[in-house]
Amino acid sequence: MEESISGFKVRGDWGDVVEHGERITRALRDAGVHDPAHDYGASLTRAFNDWEEWRPKAHETLESDVSEKTADQASVEEGKGEKAGKGPDEDIKTAGEKLSESYEQLEEDDPGAAVDNWKESIDYVARAADSAGRKALRRVEDTVYQNVMTQLAPYYFDNELISANIQQSARGADNGEQFVFEVNVNDDVLKDDVSDRLAEMDEEIDRWHVEVEKDTDAAEAIEGAEPPPKPDDNSKSTTN
């Protein structure tokens, strides 16, 4: 792994990419970002969950799964109508109802209420148009992104917690598909915590390898190797 001001980067095959994402996720969990009750707060917890959803998984592929997830998270944000759970058709219907109420209030000689309902009617029409426009734009974005942009730019993820991108590097004849995966933690204090935890993970792995190499008896037992013969007490050197 390479560490720089722009983040934590690995180069390797798909397994290396998946492992890098898992290690970053584990370091973030150790820092408490996954817990909304922690000092980092609910906002970063939501951002962490989005990262957990997007990060590459062992059973996924870059061209299909990560491409689709990238297009989804890069789409236009929801408008007021969508956030309220209302579709364009519903808002148009509500606008018509408000307009009818406005006419009734005019007939009842209540111009103040009539104007209020008329304004609400216009707002619902505008909200319906906004929702319809956003949905249409997303369909275009999704098609353009998955079929064009990912051929020119890296697959990326970006929120207040994590900025990450994956690029496919040259394919080697012996190494298969190779990738470059860079992940940056946007909060400087949290980034230092993640860096420290990643270093600890490397030390734990190195120490484990050393201990395994020293425990040759265990390795021989596992592999079924015959232990070396013990010296025969009767075969001592003698002198004539």
C-alpha positions as a Python dict, from the first residue, in 0.01 Angstrom:
ca = {
    (1, 'M'): (0, 0, 0),
    (2, 'E'): (116, 351, -82),
    (3, 'E'): (18, 635, 150),
    (4, 'S'): (27, 1001, 46),
    (5, 'I'): (-160, 1326, 97),
    (6, 'S'): (-413, 1208, -163),
    (7, 'G'): (-498, 888, 23),
    (8, 'F'): (-422, 519, 57),
    (9, 'K'): (-345, 345, -273),
    (10, 'V'): (-296, -15, -377),
    (11, 'R'): (-200, -168, -711),
    (12, 'G'): (-284, -529, -785),
    (13, 'D'): (-551, -774, -884),
    (14, 'W'): (-918, -774, -786),
    (15, 'G'): (-841, -955, -461),
    (16, 'D'): (-603, -674, -361),
    (17, 'V'): (-872, -416, -439),
    (18, 'V'): (-1132, -598, -229),
    (19, 'E'): (-890, -646, 61),
    (20, 'H'): (-793, -277, 56),
    (21, 'G'): (-1159, -174, 82),
    (22, 'E'): (-1213, -420, 366),
    (23, 'R'): (-911, -291, 557),
    (24, 'I'): (-1024, 72, 520),
    (25, 'T'): (-1371, -29, 640),
    (26, 'R'): (-1231, -214, 942),
    (27, 'A'): (-1014, 86, 1034),
    (28, 'L'): (-1318, 316, 1013),
    (29, 'R'): (-1518, 79, 1233),
    (30, 'D'): (-1238, 70, 1488),
    (31, 'A'): (-1252, 450, 1493),
    (32, 'G'): (-1624, 435, 1573),
    (33, 'V'): (-1761, 594, 1254),
    (34, 'H'): (-2022, 319, 1215),
    (35, 'D'): (-2184, 420, 1547),
    (36, 'P'): (-2413, 727, 1529),
    (37, 'A'): (-2370, 775, 1906),
    (38, 'H'): (-1997, 828, 1860),
    (39, 'D'): (-1836, 1172, 1849),
    (40, 'Y'): (-1834, 1167, 1468),
    (41, 'G'): (-2215, 1175, 1463),
    (42, 'A'): (-2501, 1037, 1255),
    (43, 'S'): (-2402, 1221, 938),
    (44, 'L'): (-2070, 1036, 903),
    (45, 'T'): (-2243, 711, 998),
    (46, 'R'): (-2473, 749, 698),
    (47, 'A'): (-2172, 831, 483),
    (48, 'F'): (-1997, 520, 618),
    (49, 'N'): (-2297, 303, 529),
    (50, 'D'): (-2297, 444, 175),
    (51, 'W'): (-1924, 364, 146),
    (52, 'E'): (-1985, 13, 281),
    (53, 'E'): (-2247, -37, 11),
    (54, 'W'): (-2028, 96, -272),
    (55, 'R'): (-1688, -56, -192),
    (56, 'P'): (-1591, -342, -425),
    (57, 'K'): (-1684, -692, -309),
    (58, 'A'): (-1520, -1024, -395),
    (59, 'H'): (-1822, -1151, -593),
    (60, 'E'): (-1856, -831, -799),
    (61, 'T'): (-1696, -704, -1119),
    (62, 'L'): (-1577, -356, -1206),
    (63, 'E'): (-1757, -326, -1540),
    (64, 'S'): (-2097, -436, -1412),
    (65, 'D'): (-2152, -402, -1038),
    (66, 'V'): (-1918, -113, -949),
    (67, 'S'): (-2021, 73, -1264),
    (68, 'E'): (-2389, 51, -1169),
    (69, 'K'): (-2326, 155, -808),
    (70, 'T'): (-2112, 446, -922),
    (71, 'A'): (-2384, 569, -1157),
    (72, 'D'): (-2641, 544, -877),
    (73, 'Q'): (-2441, 746, -625),
    (74, 'A'): (-2341, 1003, -885),
    (75, 'S'): (-2698, 1078, -994),
    (76, 'V'): (-2881, 1404, -937),
    (77, 'E'): (-2998, 1456, -580),
    (78, 'E'): (-3364, 1421, -493),
    (79, 'G'): (-3585, 1726, -518),
    (80, 'K'): (-3844, 1843, -265),
    (81, 'G'): (-4120, 1630, -413),
    (82, 'E'): (-3911, 1313, -414),
    (83, 'K'): (-3794, 1374, -58),
    (84, 'A'): (-4160, 1402, 40),
    (85, 'G'): (-4226, 1069, -133),
    (86, 'K'): (-4452, 1225, -396),
    (87, 'G'): (-4439, 1157, -767),
    (88, 'P'): (-4511, 1415, -1040),
    (89, 'D'): (-4862, 1276, -1100),
    (90, 'E'): (-4952, 1312, -732),
    (91, 'D'): (-4828, 1671, -720),
    (92, 'I'): (-5023, 1760, -1036),
    (93, 'K'): (-5338, 1614, -879),
    (94, 'T'): (-5280, 1812, -559),
    (95, 'A'): (-5219, 2127, -765),
    (96, 'G'): (-5556, 2081, -934),
    (97, 'E'): (-5729, 2036, -599),
    (98, 'K'): (-5568, 2354, -463),
    (99, 'L'): (-5675, 2545, -772),
    (100, 'S'): (-6035, 2424, -733),
    (101, 'E'): (-6031, 2534, -368),
    (102, 'S'): (-5901, 2873, -479),
    (103, 'Y'): (-6198, 2923, -717),
    (104, 'E'): (-6442, 2817, -446),
    (105, 'Q'): (-6294, 3068, -201),
    (106, 'L'): (-6323, 3343, -460),
    (107, 'E'): (-6690, 3260, -493),
    (108, 'E'): (-6718, 3270, -113),
    (109, 'D'): (-6560, 3617, -118),
    (110, 'D'): (-6244, 3504, 58),
    (111, 'P'): (-5972, 3640, -169),
    (112, 'G'): (-5692, 3595, 89),
    (113, 'A'): (-5744, 3220, 117),
    (114, 'A'): (-5797, 3197, -258),
    (115, 'V'): (-5460, 3356, -327),
    (116, 'D'): (-5288, 3125, -78),
    (117, 'N'): (-5434, 2817, -242),
    (118, 'W'): (-5349, 2951, -585),
    (119, 'K'): (-4987, 2997, -478),
    (120, 'E'): (-4978, 2644, -336),
    (121, 'S'): (-5118, 2515, -662),
    (122, 'I'): (-4834, 2682, -853),
    (123, 'D'): (-4580, 2537, -607),
    (124, 'Y'): (-4712, 2185, -661),
    (125, 'V'): (-4698, 2228, -1038),
    (126, 'A'): (-4338, 2348, -1011),
    (127, 'R'): (-4250, 2058, -779),
    (128, 'A'): (-4404, 1808, -1021),
    (129, 'A'): (-4203, 1953, -1309),
    (130, 'D'): (-3886, 1940, -1099),
    (131, 'S'): (-3940, 1574, -1007),
    (132, 'A'): (-4014, 1475, -1366),
    (133, 'G'): (-3709, 1663, -1491),
    (134, 'R'): (-3478, 1502, -1235),
    (135, 'K'): (-3603, 1155, -1320),
    (136, 'A'): (-3552, 1214, -1691),
    (137, 'L'): (-3202, 1351, -1629),
    (138, 'R'): (-3113, 1049, -1417),
    (139, 'R'): (-3211, 814, -1699),
    (140, 'V'): (-2984, 1005, -1934),
    (141, 'E'): (-2706, 1021, -1675),
    (142, 'D'): (-2724, 651, -1604),
    (143, 'T'): (-2700, 560, -1973),
    (144, 'V'): (-2429, 813, -2048),
    (145, 'Y'): (-2226, 729, -1739),
    (146, 'Q'): (-2230, 353, -1770),
    (147, 'N'): (-2177, 343, -2145),
    (148, 'V'): (-1950, 640, -2204),
    (149, 'M'): (-1801, 806, -1898),
    (150, 'T'): (-1663, 490, -1738),
    (151, 'Q'): (-1467, 430, -2056),
    (152, 'L'): (-1292, 765, -2009),
    (153, 'A'): (-1279, 824, -1632),
    (154, 'P'): (-1221, 608, -1324),
    (155, 'Y'): (-1502, 454, -1126),
    (156, 'Y'): (-1540, 679, -826),
    (157, 'F'): (-1717, 733, -497),
    (158, 'D'): (-1741, 1064, -314),
    (159, 'N'): (-1916, 1181, 2),
    (160, 'E'): (-1824, 1373, 316),
    (161, 'L'): (-1640, 1071, 460),
    (162, 'I'): (-1464, 902, 168),
    (163, 'S'): (-1332, 995, -175),
    (164, 'A'): (-1225, 690, -375),
    (165, 'N'): (-1156, 584, -731),
    (166, 'I'): (-1063, 268, -917),
    (167, 'Q'): (-886, 249, -1250),
    (168, 'Q'): (-804, -59, -1451),
    (169, 'S'): (-438, -56, -1545),
    (170, 'A'): (-271, -240, -1829),
    (171, 'R'): (-349, -609, -1837),
    (172, 'G'): (-40, -822, -1808),
    (173, 'A'): (-14, -1157, -1983),
    (174, 'D'): (94, -1330, -1662),
    (175, 'N'): (-86, -1122, -1401),
    (176, 'G'): (-436, -1099, -1550),
    (177, 'E'): (-643, -787, -1482),
    (178, 'Q'): (-464, -525, -1274),
    (179, 'F'): (-619, -228, -1093),
    (180, 'V'): (-527, 89, -905),
    (181, 'F'): (-755, 165, -609),
    (182, 'E'): (-710, 488, -411),
    (183, 'V'): (-913, 578, -102),
    (184, 'N'): (-893, 908, 83),
    (185, 'V'): (-1053, 988, 420),
    (186, 'N'): (-1178, 1345, 401),
    (187, 'D'): (-1158, 1426, 774),
    (188, 'D'): (-791, 1489, 863),
    (189, 'V'): (-817, 1369, 1224),
    (190, 'L'): (-1002, 1054, 1121),
    (191, 'K'): (-754, 999, 838),
    (192, 'D'): (-469, 992, 1092),
    (193, 'D'): (-662, 735, 1298),
    (194, 'V'): (-718, 519, 990),
    (195, 'S'): (-350, 547, 895),
    (196, 'D'): (-242, 432, 1241),
    (197, 'R'): (-484, 140, 1236),
    (198, 'L'): (-371, 28, 889),
    (199, 'A'): (-11, 33, 1012),
    (200, 'E'): (-112, -181, 1311),
    (201, 'M'): (-280, -429, 1077),
    (202, 'D'): (40, -459, 874),
    (203, 'E'): (241, -520, 1191),
    (204, 'E'): (-6, -787, 1305),
    (205, 'I'): (19, -964, 969),
    (206, 'D'): (400, -945, 965),
    (207, 'R'): (420, -1074, 1322),
    (208, 'W'): (186, -1359, 1238),
    (209, 'H'): (404, -1462, 944),
    (210, 'V'): (716, -1460, 1162),
    (211, 'E'): (551, -1669, 1432),
    (212, 'V'): (425, -1921, 1176),
    (213, 'E'): (772, -1958, 1027),
    (214, 'K'): (921, -2022, 1370),
    (215, 'D'): (663, -2287, 1460),
    (216, 'T'): (805, -2554, 1230),
    (217, 'D'): (676, -2843, 1442),
    (218, 'A'): (318, -2721, 1394),
    (219, 'A'): (376, -2680, 1021),
    (220, 'E'): (517, -3032, 992),
    (221, 'A'): (223, -3175, 1184),
    (222, 'I'): (-26, -2994, 960),
    (223, 'E'): (149, -3094, 639),
    (224, 'G'): (204, -3454, 758),
    (225, 'A'): (580, -3430, 727),
    (226, 'E'): (795, -3679, 909),
    (227, 'P'): (996, -3522, 1193),
    (228, 'P'): (1375, -3551, 1160),
    (229, 'P'): (1516, -3867, 1323),
    (230, 'K'): (1645, -3828, 1677),
    (231, 'P'): (2009, -3913, 1744),
    (232, 'D'): (2068, -4275, 1848),
    (233, 'D'): (2230, -4292, 2190),
    (234, 'N'): (2407, -4616, 2094),
    (235, 'S'): (2574, -4463, 1792),
    (236, 'K'): (2838, -4270, 1981),
    (237, 'S'): (3184, -4234, 1838),
    (238, 'T'): (3445, -4469, 1984),
    (239, 'T'): (3816, -4486, 1972),
    (240, 'N'): (4020, -4795, 1931),
}
